[in-house]
Coordinates of C-alpha atoms and ligand atoms in Angstrom, one line a residue:
M1 CA 53.0 9.2 -30.1
G2 CA 50.2 6.3 -29.1
Q3 CA 47.1 6.3 -28.0
I4 CA 47.0 4.2 -25.3
A5 CA 47.7 5.2 -21.0
V6 CA 47.7 3.9 -18.1
L7 CA 44.8 6.1 -16.4
N8 CA 45.5 7.6 -13.1
Q9 CA 44.5 6.1 -10.3
N10 CA 41.5 9.3 -9.2
M11 CA 39.8 7.6 -12.2
I12 CA 41.0 3.3 -11.9
N13 CA 38.9 4.1 -8.5
M14 CA 36.0 6.6 -9.7
I15 CA 35.0 3.2 -12.3
A16 CA 35.7 1.2 -9.6
A17 CA 33.2 3.0 -7.6
G18 CA 30.8 2.5 -10.3
E19 CA 30.8 -1.0 -9.8
V20 CA 30.1 -0.7 -5.5
I21 CA 28.9 2.7 -5.2
E22 CA 24.7 2.9 -7.4
R23 CA 23.6 5.5 -5.0
P24 CA 23.3 6.6 -1.2
A25 CA 21.9 3.4 -0.5
S26 CA 25.2 1.6 -1.3
V27 CA 27.8 3.5 1.1
V28 CA 25.2 3.0 3.6
K29 CA 25.7 -0.6 2.7
E30 CA 28.9 -0.1 3.0
L31 CA 29.6 1.7 5.7
M32 CA 27.0 0.1 8.5
E33 CA 28.8 -3.2 7.8
N34 CA 32.5 -2.0 8.4
S35 CA 30.6 -0.9 11.5
I36 CA 29.5 -4.4 11.9
D37 CA 33.3 -5.4 11.5
A38 CA 34.1 -2.4 13.4
V39 CA 32.0 -5.2 16.5
A40 CA 30.0 -2.0 16.7
T41 CA 26.5 -2.3 19.7
K42 CA 25.6 -0.1 18.0
I43 CA 25.7 2.5 15.1
T44 CA 24.1 6.2 13.8
V45 CA 22.6 6.4 10.0
S46 CA 21.6 10.2 9.8
I47 CA 20.3 10.8 6.3
E48 CA 19.5 14.3 4.9
D49 CA 18.1 15.1 1.5
G50 CA 18.1 11.2 0.8
G51 CA 21.5 10.6 0.6
K52 CA 21.3 13.6 -1.9
K53 CA 23.2 16.2 1.2
L54 CA 24.4 14.0 3.9
I55 CA 25.3 10.5 5.0
S56 CA 26.8 10.4 8.2
I57 CA 27.8 7.2 11.1
T58 CA 28.3 6.3 14.2
D59 CA 29.8 3.6 15.4
N60 CA 31.4 2.1 18.8
G61 CA 33.8 0.0 17.8
C62 CA 37.3 -0.6 17.3
G63 CA 38.3 2.6 16.0
M64 CA 41.0 3.3 14.1
N65 CA 44.1 5.0 15.0
A66 CA 45.8 7.9 13.0
E67 CA 47.9 5.3 11.1
D68 CA 45.0 3.2 10.2
L69 CA 43.3 6.9 9.0
A70 CA 45.5 7.9 6.3
Q71 CA 45.4 4.1 4.3
A72 CA 41.2 3.2 5.3
F73 CA 40.7 5.3 2.8
E74 CA 44.0 4.0 -0.3
P75 CA 42.7 1.7 -2.7
H76 CA 42.7 -2.3 -1.7
S77 CA 43.8 -1.5 1.8
T78 CA 42.1 -3.6 3.9
S79 CA 42.9 -5.1 7.5
K80 CA 40.2 -7.8 6.9
I81 CA 42.9 -10.4 5.1
K82 CA 46.4 -10.5 4.5
T83 CA 47.1 -13.5 2.4
S84 CA 45.2 -15.9 -0.2
A85 CA 44.6 -18.4 2.1
D86 CA 42.4 -16.0 4.0
L87 CA 40.2 -16.2 1.3
H88 CA 38.6 -19.4 1.5
G89 CA 36.3 -19.1 4.7
I90 CA 35.7 -15.0 5.3
S91 CA 34.2 -14.0 8.3
T92 CA 33.7 -11.0 8.0
L93 CA 31.4 -8.8 5.8
G94 CA 34.3 -6.5 4.1
F95 CA 37.6 -7.7 3.3
R96 CA 37.9 -6.4 -0.6
G97 CA 39.1 -3.2 0.3
E98 CA 36.9 -1.2 -2.1
A99 CA 34.8 0.8 -0.7
L100 CA 36.7 3.8 1.5
A101 CA 38.5 3.8 -1.3
S102 CA 35.9 4.1 -3.9
I103 CA 33.2 6.1 -1.6
A104 CA 36.2 8.6 -1.3
S105 CA 36.4 9.7 -5.1
I106 CA 33.2 9.9 -5.1
A107 CA 32.0 12.8 -2.7
H108 CA 33.3 14.5 -0.1
I109 CA 34.6 12.8 2.7
R110 CA 35.1 14.0 6.4
A111 CA 36.0 10.5 8.5
I112 CA 36.8 10.8 12.7
S113 CA 38.0 8.5 14.5
R114 CA 39.2 6.7 18.0
T115 CA 40.2 3.5 19.1
K116 CA 39.2 2.5 22.4
D117 CA 42.6 3.0 24.5
S118 CA 43.4 5.9 23.4
T119 CA 43.4 9.7 25.1
G120 CA 42.5 11.8 21.5
A121 CA 40.1 10.6 18.3
N122 CA 42.2 11.7 14.3
C123 CA 40.4 13.4 11.7
I124 CA 40.8 13.6 7.8
E125 CA 38.8 14.7 4.8
I126 CA 39.1 13.8 1.6
D127 CA 37.4 15.4 -1.1
C128 CA 36.6 13.0 -4.4
G129 CA 40.1 11.6 -4.3
D130 CA 42.2 14.8 -2.7
K131 CA 43.5 13.6 1.1
G132 CA 43.3 16.0 3.6
N133 CA 46.6 15.3 6.4
V134 CA 45.5 13.7 9.5
S135 CA 45.2 16.0 12.3
P136 CA 43.6 16.2 16.6
C137 CA 40.8 17.0 17.2
S138 CA 37.9 15.2 20.3
A139 CA 35.7 12.8 19.9
D140 CA 34.8 9.3 21.8
Y141 CA 35.4 6.1 20.5
G142 CA 34.4 4.5 18.0
T143 CA 34.2 5.9 14.4
T144 CA 31.9 8.1 12.5
I145 CA 32.0 9.2 8.5
Q146 CA 29.7 11.8 6.9
I147 CA 29.7 12.1 3.5
R148 CA 28.2 14.7 1.5
D149 CA 27.5 15.0 -1.8
I150 CA 27.6 12.3 -3.8
F151 CA 29.1 12.1 -7.2
Y152 CA 29.1 16.5 -7.4
K153 CA 31.5 15.7 -9.6
L154 CA 30.9 13.6 -12.0
P155 CA 26.9 15.1 -13.0
A156 CA 26.2 12.5 -15.2
R157 CA 25.8 9.8 -12.7
R158 CA 24.3 12.5 -10.2
K159 CA 22.0 13.2 -12.7
F160 CA 20.8 9.5 -12.3
L161 CA 20.2 9.5 -9.0
R162 CA 16.1 9.2 -8.0
T163 CA 14.3 11.7 -5.9
A164 CA 15.9 11.8 -2.6
N165 CA 12.2 9.5 -1.5
T166 CA 12.9 7.0 -3.9
E167 CA 16.5 7.5 -3.0
M168 CA 15.6 7.5 1.3
G169 CA 13.2 4.7 0.1
H170 CA 17.3 2.2 -0.9
I171 CA 18.5 3.8 1.9
T172 CA 15.9 1.8 4.4
E173 CA 16.2 -1.4 2.3
Q174 CA 19.7 -1.5 3.6
F175 CA 19.3 -0.2 7.0
T176 CA 16.1 -3.1 7.4
R177 CA 18.5 -5.6 5.9
I178 CA 21.5 -5.1 8.5
A179 CA 19.2 -4.7 11.9
L180 CA 17.3 -8.2 11.1
A181 CA 20.8 -9.9 10.1
N182 CA 22.1 -8.5 13.6
E183 CA 19.3 -8.9 16.4
N184 CA 21.9 -7.6 18.7
L185 CA 22.6 -4.2 17.6
D186 CA 20.8 -1.3 18.4
L187 CA 21.2 0.8 15.6
T188 CA 18.8 4.5 14.9
L189 CA 17.4 6.2 11.7
I190 CA 17.4 9.2 11.2
K191 CA 15.9 11.3 7.9
N192 CA 15.9 14.7 8.0
G193 CA 17.3 15.5 11.9
K194 CA 13.7 13.4 11.9
E195 CA 14.0 10.1 13.8
L196 CA 12.6 6.7 11.8
Y197 CA 13.8 4.2 13.4
R198 CA 14.9 3.9 16.9
L199 CA 15.8 -1.0 17.4
S200 CA 17.0 -1.8 20.1
V201 CA 18.7 -5.5 21.0
E202 CA 16.4 -5.1 24.8
D203 CA 13.6 -5.4 22.3
G204 CA 14.1 -8.4 20.1
L205 CA 13.5 -10.0 16.2
R206 CA 9.8 -10.3 16.3
R207 CA 9.1 -6.8 17.8
R208 CA 11.8 -5.6 15.8
I209 CA 10.6 -6.8 12.3
T210 CA 6.8 -5.6 13.9
E211 CA 8.6 -1.9 14.0
L212 CA 9.6 -2.5 10.9
F213 CA 7.4 -3.9 8.4
P214 CA 4.3 -2.3 10.2
I215 CA 1.0 -3.7 7.8
P216 CA -1.4 -2.1 7.7
S217 CA -4.5 -4.1 10.4
V218 CA -1.8 -7.6 11.2
D219 CA 0.5 -7.6 13.2
I220 CA 2.9 -9.3 11.3
S221 CA 4.9 -10.9 13.9
E222 CA 1.4 -12.8 15.7
N223 CA 1.8 -14.2 11.8
L224 CA 4.9 -16.0 12.1
I225 CA 5.5 -19.4 12.6
E226 CA 9.2 -20.4 14.7
A227 CA 11.0 -23.3 12.5
E228 CA 14.9 -24.5 12.8
S229 CA 16.8 -27.3 12.5
S230 CA 20.3 -28.0 12.7
E231 CA 22.7 -30.4 10.6
K232 CA 25.9 -31.3 10.6
E233 CA 27.3 -28.7 10.0
L234 CA 24.2 -26.4 8.6
H235 CA 22.1 -24.3 11.1
V236 CA 18.8 -23.4 9.8
K237 CA 16.3 -21.2 11.9
A238 CA 13.3 -19.7 10.4
L239 CA 10.0 -16.2 11.0
M240 CA 8.0 -17.4 9.0
G241 CA 4.7 -16.4 7.1
K242 CA 1.4 -18.0 7.7
P243 CA -0.7 -18.2 4.3
L244 CA -2.8 -15.0 5.8
I245 CA -0.7 -12.3 5.0
S246 CA 1.1 -13.7 2.2
R247 CA 2.2 -10.9 -0.8
T248 CA 1.8 -10.0 -4.7
N249 CA 5.4 -10.5 -4.6
N250 CA 8.6 -11.3 -2.8
R251 CA 9.9 -8.7 -1.5
F252 CA 9.1 -9.8 2.3
Q253 CA 11.6 -12.7 1.9
Y254 CA 14.5 -12.2 3.4
V255 CA 17.5 -14.5 3.4
F256 CA 20.3 -14.2 5.7
L257 CA 24.1 -15.9 6.0
N258 CA 26.3 -15.4 8.5
G259 CA 24.3 -12.9 9.2
R260 CA 24.8 -11.1 4.9
F261 CA 21.8 -10.7 2.8
I262 CA 22.0 -12.6 -0.1
R263 CA 20.0 -14.1 -2.7
D264 CA 20.8 -17.2 -4.2
K265 CA 17.4 -19.3 -6.5
F266 CA 17.5 -23.0 -5.2
I267 CA 16.9 -20.9 -1.7
S268 CA 14.1 -19.3 -3.0
H269 CA 13.3 -22.4 -5.5
A270 CA 13.3 -24.0 -1.5
I271 CA 10.4 -21.2 0.4
K272 CA 8.7 -22.0 -2.9
E273 CA 8.1 -25.0 -2.6
A274 CA 8.0 -25.2 1.2
Y275 CA 4.4 -22.9 1.0
R276 CA 3.3 -25.1 -2.2
G277 CA -0.5 -25.5 -2.3
L278 CA -0.6 -23.5 0.7
L279 CA -0.9 -20.2 -1.1
E280 CA -3.4 -18.9 -3.9
P281 CA -1.2 -18.0 -7.4
G282 CA 0.7 -15.1 -7.2
R283 CA 1.0 -15.0 -3.8
F284 CA 4.5 -15.3 -1.9
P285 CA 5.0 -15.9 1.3
V286 CA 6.5 -13.2 4.5
V287 CA 9.9 -15.1 5.1
F288 CA 13.0 -14.1 7.1
L289 CA 15.9 -16.9 6.8
F290 CA 18.7 -16.9 9.1
I291 CA 21.2 -20.0 7.4
Q292 CA 24.6 -20.3 9.5
M293 CA 27.1 -22.1 8.0
P294 CA 31.2 -22.8 7.9
F295 CA 32.8 -19.7 6.3
G296 CA 34.7 -22.9 3.8
D297 CA 31.7 -24.1 2.5
Y298 CA 30.6 -20.9 0.3
D299 CA 32.6 -18.0 -1.4
V300 CA 31.9 -14.6 -1.6
N301 CA 33.3 -13.8 -3.9
V302 CA 32.0 -14.2 -6.2
H303 CA 29.6 -11.1 -6.9
P304 CA 31.1 -6.8 -6.3
T305 CA 29.0 -6.2 -3.5
K306 CA 28.1 -9.8 -2.4
I307 CA 24.9 -10.6 -2.3
E308 CA 25.7 -13.4 -5.1
V309 CA 27.2 -16.3 -3.1
R310 CA 28.5 -19.7 -4.5
F311 CA 27.8 -22.9 -2.1
Y312 CA 29.5 -25.7 -2.7
N313 CA 26.3 -27.8 -1.5
A314 CA 23.7 -26.8 -2.9
N315 CA 21.2 -29.1 -2.4
L316 CA 22.2 -29.6 0.9
V317 CA 20.9 -26.1 1.5
H318 CA 18.0 -26.8 -0.8
S319 CA 17.2 -30.2 0.7
Q320 CA 17.3 -28.9 4.6
I321 CA 15.2 -25.2 4.3
L322 CA 12.7 -27.2 2.8
G323 CA 12.6 -30.0 5.1
A324 CA 12.7 -28.0 8.4
L325 CA 10.5 -25.1 6.5
R326 CA 7.8 -28.1 4.9
E327 CA 7.7 -30.1 7.6
K328 CA 6.7 -26.8 9.8
L329 CA 3.7 -25.8 7.5
L330 CA 1.8 -28.4 8.0
G331 CA 2.9 -29.5 10.7
T332 CA 0.8 -25.8 12.6
N333 CA -2.4 -25.5 12.2
L334 CA -2.7 -22.6 9.7
E335 CA -7.3 -21.6 9.7
M336 CA -7.8 -18.8 8.9
P337 CA -9.4 -17.0 11.4
G338 CA -13.0 -15.2 10.6
K339 CA -12.7 -11.2 10.5
L340 CA -15.8 -10.6 12.6
P341 CA -17.5 -6.5 12.2
E342 CA -17.2 -2.5 13.9
I343 CA -20.3 -2.5 15.5
Q344 CA -21.8 0.5 14.9
R345 CA -22.1 2.1 17.6
T346 CA -23.8 5.7 19.1
E347 CA -22.4 8.7 21.0
S348 CA -22.5 8.0 24.7
T349 CA -21.9 4.0 23.8
S350 CA -18.3 4.4 21.4
R351 CA -17.0 7.0 24.8
R352 CA -17.3 3.3 27.2
S353 CA -16.4 0.7 24.8
P354 CA -12.9 -0.1 24.0
P355 CA -12.1 0.2 20.2
V356 CA -12.8 -2.9 17.6
R357 CA -11.5 -4.6 14.7
D358 CA -12.2 -3.2 11.8
S359 CA -13.9 -6.3 9.5
R360 CA -17.5 -5.7 8.7
I361 CA -19.1 -9.3 8.8
A362 CA -21.5 -8.6 6.7
D363 CA -18.4 -7.8 4.1
A364 CA -16.3 -10.7 5.0
M365 CA -20.1 -13.0 4.4
A366 CA -20.8 -10.7 1.5
E367 CA -17.8 -11.4 -0.4
F368 CA -17.1 -15.4 0.5
F369 CA -20.6 -16.4 -0.5
R370 CA -20.4 -14.0 -3.5
K371 CA -16.2 -15.7 -4.4
H372 CA -17.7 -19.5 -3.6
R373 CA -21.3 -18.8 -5.6
P374 CA -22.2 -22.3 -5.6
A375 CA -21.7 -24.3 -8.8
Q376 CA -24.2 -23.3 -12.2
K377 CA -25.0 -26.8 -13.0
Q378 CA -24.9 -29.5 -9.8
Q379 CA -22.1 -32.3 -10.9
Q380 CA -23.1 -36.6 -11.4
L381 CA -23.0 -37.0 -7.1
E382 CA -21.5 -39.7 -5.4
F383 CA -23.9 -39.7 -2.6
R384 CA -27.2 -38.7 -2.9
S385 CA -28.6 -36.3 -0.1
T386 CA -31.8 -37.2 1.1
T387 CA -31.9 -34.5 4.5
S388 CA -32.2 -30.7 4.0
S389 CA -30.5 -28.9 5.4
R390 CA -30.9 -28.3 9.5
V391 CA -29.3 -27.7 13.3
H392 CA -28.2 -31.6 14.0
A393 CA -27.5 -32.8 17.8
V394 CA -25.0 -35.2 16.7
S395 CA -22.9 -37.9 18.8
F396 CA -19.7 -39.4 17.5
E397 CA -18.3 -42.4 18.5
K398 CA -15.1 -41.0 18.6
P399 CA -15.3 -37.2 20.2
T400 CA -14.0 -35.0 17.6
Q401 CA -13.8 -31.5 17.3
Y402 CA -16.6 -30.9 16.8
D403 CA -18.1 -32.8 18.9
R404 CA -22.0 -30.8 19.0
K405 CA -23.7 -29.4 16.4
F406 CA -22.8 -27.9 12.4
L407 CA -25.8 -28.0 9.3
Q408 CA -25.0 -26.9 5.6
I409 CA -26.0 -23.5 3.8
H410 CA -26.8 -22.8 0.5
D411 CA -25.7 -26.4 -0.3
S412 CA -22.5 -25.5 -0.1
F413 CA -20.9 -24.3 3.6
I414 CA -20.4 -26.3 6.6
V415 CA -20.9 -24.5 9.0
A416 CA -20.1 -26.1 12.7
Q417 CA -19.4 -25.5 16.5
T418 CA -15.5 -26.0 17.6
E419 CA -14.7 -26.4 20.9
D420 CA -14.1 -22.4 21.2
G421 CA -15.6 -21.3 18.5
F422 CA -17.8 -22.2 15.3
V423 CA -15.9 -23.3 11.8
I424 CA -17.1 -22.6 8.5
I425 CA -16.1 -25.0 6.0
D426 CA -16.3 -24.3 2.1
Q427 CA -17.3 -28.5 1.5
H428 CA -15.3 -28.4 -1.6
A429 CA -12.1 -27.2 -1.1
L430 CA -11.6 -28.9 2.0
H431 CA -13.2 -32.2 0.3
E432 CA -10.8 -31.3 -2.1
S433 CA -8.0 -31.3 0.4
I434 CA -8.1 -34.6 1.3
I435 CA -8.8 -36.4 -1.2
Y436 CA -4.9 -35.2 -2.4
E437 CA -3.6 -35.7 1.1
D438 CA -5.3 -39.2 0.9
L439 CA -4.0 -39.6 -2.6
C440 CA -0.7 -38.3 -2.0
R441 CA 0.1 -40.7 1.3
R442 CA -1.1 -43.3 -0.8
I443 CA 1.7 -43.0 -3.3
R444 CA 3.9 -42.2 -0.7
E445 CA 4.0 -45.1 1.2
S446 CA 3.0 -47.1 -2.7
K447 CA -0.8 -48.1 -1.3
L448 CA -3.1 -46.4 -4.1
Q449 CA -5.0 -49.4 -4.7
S450 CA -6.5 -49.8 -8.4
Q451 CA -9.8 -51.4 -9.9
R452 CA -10.3 -53.3 -12.7
L453 CA -12.7 -52.4 -14.1
L454 CA -15.5 -55.4 -14.8
I455 CA -16.5 -54.0 -18.5
P456 CA -12.8 -52.2 -19.9
E457 CA -14.3 -48.9 -20.6
S458 CA -13.2 -48.0 -24.8
F459 CA -12.7 -44.6 -26.0
E460 CA -11.5 -42.6 -29.5
I461 CA -7.4 -41.2 -28.6
S462 CA -6.0 -39.3 -31.6
V463 CA -2.3 -39.8 -32.9
S464 CA -0.6 -36.6 -30.5
G465 CA -3.0 -38.1 -27.6
A466 CA -1.7 -41.6 -27.8
E467 CA 2.0 -40.5 -28.3
A468 CA 1.4 -37.7 -24.9
L469 CA -0.4 -41.1 -22.7
K470 CA 3.2 -42.8 -23.6
A471 CA 5.7 -40.4 -23.2
N472 CA 3.7 -40.1 -19.7
S473 CA 3.2 -44.2 -19.1
G474 CA 5.2 -44.0 -15.6
L475 CA 3.2 -41.7 -13.7
T476 CA -0.7 -43.4 -14.9
D477 CA 0.7 -46.6 -13.9
K478 CA 1.8 -44.9 -10.2
L479 CA -1.6 -43.8 -10.2
G480 CA -3.0 -47.8 -11.2
I481 CA -4.7 -46.4 -14.3
E482 CA -4.6 -49.5 -16.5
L483 CA -4.4 -49.0 -20.4
V484 CA -4.5 -50.6 -23.4
P485 CA -4.6 -50.4 -27.2
F486 CA -8.8 -51.1 -28.3
G487 CA -8.3 -51.0 -32.5
P488 CA -7.1 -48.8 -33.8
K489 CA -7.1 -45.0 -32.7
T490 CA -9.4 -46.8 -29.5
M491 CA -7.8 -47.7 -26.0
A492 CA -9.3 -49.3 -23.4
I493 CA -8.8 -48.8 -19.8
Q494 CA -9.0 -51.9 -17.3
A495 CA -8.2 -50.9 -14.2
F496 CA -8.8 -46.9 -12.3
P497 CA -7.6 -45.9 -9.1
S498 CA -10.6 -47.4 -6.1
L499 CA -9.8 -44.0 -4.4
L500 CA -11.0 -41.6 -7.3
S501 CA -14.0 -44.2 -7.1
S502 CA -17.0 -40.8 -8.0
V503 CA -15.2 -40.3 -11.8
Q504 CA -16.5 -41.2 -15.0
P505 CA -11.9 -42.4 -16.0
V506 CA -13.3 -42.0 -19.2
D507 CA -13.9 -38.2 -18.9
F508 CA -10.6 -38.4 -16.1
I509 CA -8.4 -40.3 -18.9
Q510 CA -10.2 -37.5 -21.2
D511 CA -8.8 -34.2 -19.5
L512 CA -5.2 -36.0 -18.2
I513 CA -4.8 -36.3 -22.3
D514 CA -5.7 -33.2 -22.6
F515 CA -3.3 -31.3 -19.6
L516 CA -0.5 -34.1 -20.8
E517 CA -0.5 -32.5 -23.8
H518 CA -0.4 -28.9 -22.9
K519 CA 1.8 -28.7 -19.9
D520 CA 4.5 -26.7 -19.2
A521 CA 7.6 -28.7 -21.0
E522 CA 10.0 -27.9 -17.6
L523 CA 7.7 -29.1 -15.2
D524 CA 9.8 -31.8 -13.6
A525 CA 8.2 -35.0 -12.6
E526 CA 7.0 -34.2 -9.2
S527 CA 5.3 -32.0 -10.1
L528 CA 3.5 -33.0 -13.1
L529 CA 2.2 -35.2 -11.2
D530 CA 2.0 -33.3 -8.3
E531 CA -0.8 -31.5 -10.5
V532 CA -2.0 -34.2 -11.9
L533 CA -3.3 -35.7 -8.2
N534 CA -4.2 -31.6 -7.9
M535 CA -6.4 -32.0 -11.0
A536 CA -8.0 -35.9 -9.7
A537 CA -8.7 -34.4 -6.6
C538 CA -10.1 -31.8 -7.9
K539 CA -12.4 -34.2 -10.5
A540 CA -13.3 -36.2 -7.0
A541 CA -14.1 -33.5 -4.7
I542 CA -17.9 -33.1 -3.4
K543 CA -18.5 -29.5 -5.7
A544 CA -20.9 -26.7 -4.9
G545 CA -23.9 -26.7 -4.6
Q546 CA -24.3 -30.2 -3.5
K547 CA -27.0 -31.5 -0.8
L548 CA -25.1 -33.6 2.1
T549 CA -26.5 -36.2 4.5
D550 CA -25.9 -35.6 7.6
S551 CA -23.3 -38.9 7.9
E552 CA -21.5 -37.4 4.9
I553 CA -21.5 -34.0 6.8
E554 CA -19.4 -36.2 9.4
Q555 CA -17.4 -38.5 7.8
M556 CA -16.1 -35.0 5.8
L557 CA -16.0 -33.7 9.5
A558 CA -14.4 -36.8 11.0
D559 CA -11.2 -36.7 7.8
K560 CA -10.7 -32.9 8.8
Q561 CA -9.7 -33.7 11.4
N562 CA -7.1 -36.5 10.8
A563 CA -5.5 -35.0 7.8
E564 CA -2.8 -33.7 8.7
S565 CA -2.7 -30.6 6.9
V566 CA -6.2 -29.4 4.8
S567 CA -6.7 -25.9 5.9
R568 CA -6.2 -25.0 1.7
C569 CA -7.0 -26.5 -0.6
P570 CA -3.9 -27.9 -3.4
H571 CA -4.9 -24.8 -5.4
G572 CA -3.9 -22.8 -2.2
R573 CA -7.6 -21.3 -0.9
P574 CA -8.4 -21.5 2.5
T575 CA -10.6 -24.6 2.9
T576 CA -10.8 -23.4 6.9
I577 CA -11.7 -20.0 7.9
K578 CA -13.1 -19.5 12.3
F579 CA -14.4 -18.1 14.4
S580 CA -13.7 -17.7 18.6
I581 CA -16.5 -17.7 21.1
S582 CA -14.7 -14.7 22.5
D583 CA -14.6 -12.7 19.8
L584 CA -18.6 -13.0 19.6
E585 CA -18.7 -12.4 23.1
K586 CA -17.4 -9.4 23.2
Q587 CA -19.0 -8.7 20.0
F588 CA -22.3 -9.0 22.0
K589 CA -20.8 -7.1 24.7
R590 CA -21.1 -10.0 27.0
T591 CA -17.5 -9.1 27.8
Ligands
ADP601 P1 37.3 -3.2 3.6 O1 35.4 -3.7 4.9 O2 36.9 -4.1 2.7 O3 38.4 -3.8 4.8 P2 37.1 -1.0 3.3 O4 37.7 0.3 2.3 O5 35.7 -1.0 3.6 O6 37.9 -2.4 3.3 O7 37.0 -0.1 5.2 C1 39.1 0.2 4.4 C2 39.4 -0.7 6.4 O8 39.4 0.5 6.9 C3 39.0 -1.2 6.7 O9 39.5 -2.9 6.4 C4 39.3 -1.9 8.7 O10 40.2 -2.0 8.7 C5 39.0 -0.1 8.4 N1 37.7 0.6 8.8 C6 36.7 0.7 8.0 N2 35.8 1.9 8.5 C7 35.4 1.1 9.6 C8 34.5 1.7 11.0 N3 33.7 1.8 10.9 N4 35.8 1.6 11.8 C9 37.1 0.7 12.1 N5 38.0 0.6 10.6 C10 37.0 0.4 9.9
MG602 MG1 34.2 -2.2 3.5

């Protein structure tokens, strides 16, 4: 007798369940999605013991009649698609007709449902694929599905489940994704009888975000910038976190496509690029991105849990998202607000005064100066200062934002008065970002001028160094650097960008060769140019520890004002920290 036999349907369902139902959170996702497809406006999720004991989902959607209730738990049963043509352009969250059948094969289920036009409800119980009869019962319209003792007949799967807290974490994450994508739904999440979230349509998306992401000491929604763009049929809306609330991982990046949470490497890349230079290395932006596009422009049928999709025109999606986000970020003032100290209160004042901010100015300043200690070795200065640090009263021909007073401290920072307070500027970081922006603009407009050197500067070069330069001749051309061979192991620089006049050409070329020889092989031309511009700007910028004259400071403040986006240096560190006069007044109890 042969060894091969066809598995029975329940076994097939159990195996299929492994793909869709990994853990209690997958059940929550599938059932909430079903409620949304059933056009519910209110969904309540109740969880006991991390979903291991009970997952109960109640909606006020269209409900099912007795016949549909009996059919819904059969494999490949769906009301959402009928023909293969329907597969192109799926507008519902579900369509594979396998969630309920899968869940019913691995747990004890009780489902109660009532359609709007029916007078009574119906109920069915299924125990690990063992289906009972549909019987009438009483209930409000809509559907309730209760799942008990998930995987109880599959000890190997049950053992795989983590602690109740961990499983609850996964459930909360699924709930969060659905809550973000559906601000038009009233949603409640209950854990062991206690309400965790009650999200109301009336509160709006920003409030919802604040409730779902309680970051200590900041209100996340106050630090979100909104960007929107519509081109052809592709609509993008984003709530982008300011660099100030960046995270150490990308867990705070949520991308939704027509209400479906997705992961997509093109989109992640676009987000990363949009924040280029605005974040320190290793930091990730907070981004909530909502994309609307025709259902026929992508395929969702590429992954069992539909978390990945295939865009038919991924490049367009990438470029529109990058464009919309980047433009908005660059057009926004992203200066860091400074933190003011908590006042040491005496018994009597503490009762009267309102709570003040919890950070301390002394700590903030100490930390700031510790990190930005003047460079030990002062570099060759382009301009030399004659005055010492003091407060200046300067009148500008063209009034600037810094219209009255500034002061250089520790030869490294500039404190400047602004209309509504003052800013502390890291002189190196600011100058670096001004030069960087200037370089980028001139290269974009092909206006980077270079200067012929009166006497070409020659330098010795290794074989590999010469090869690296040769392989990147497009790059040096673009920068306006002219190099000619000058003997067997020697080269000469004949022309060098005027904007980098404060940099020793040979010094720069040596660093460039070093960089080109050790760069990441995967770096594309654009990123390579960007890295080199970063390097150039850093070298050309005035350094910490460098005394500046009044007119140099004035020039820098004026440049800052004319620049597009210099609140961060090209490495993503802040250039400017601002303090408002109203905060100071509060601190000094003037208000
Ligand atoms: P799919 O969602 O892929 O169609 P499911 O197995 O999740 O497959 O559900 C099967 C069918 O049961 C759905 O197509 C729908 O008709 C019905 N259904 C499931 N959940 C609900 C609900 N909460 N309200 C109304 N109908 C539902
Ligand atoms: Mg479904």
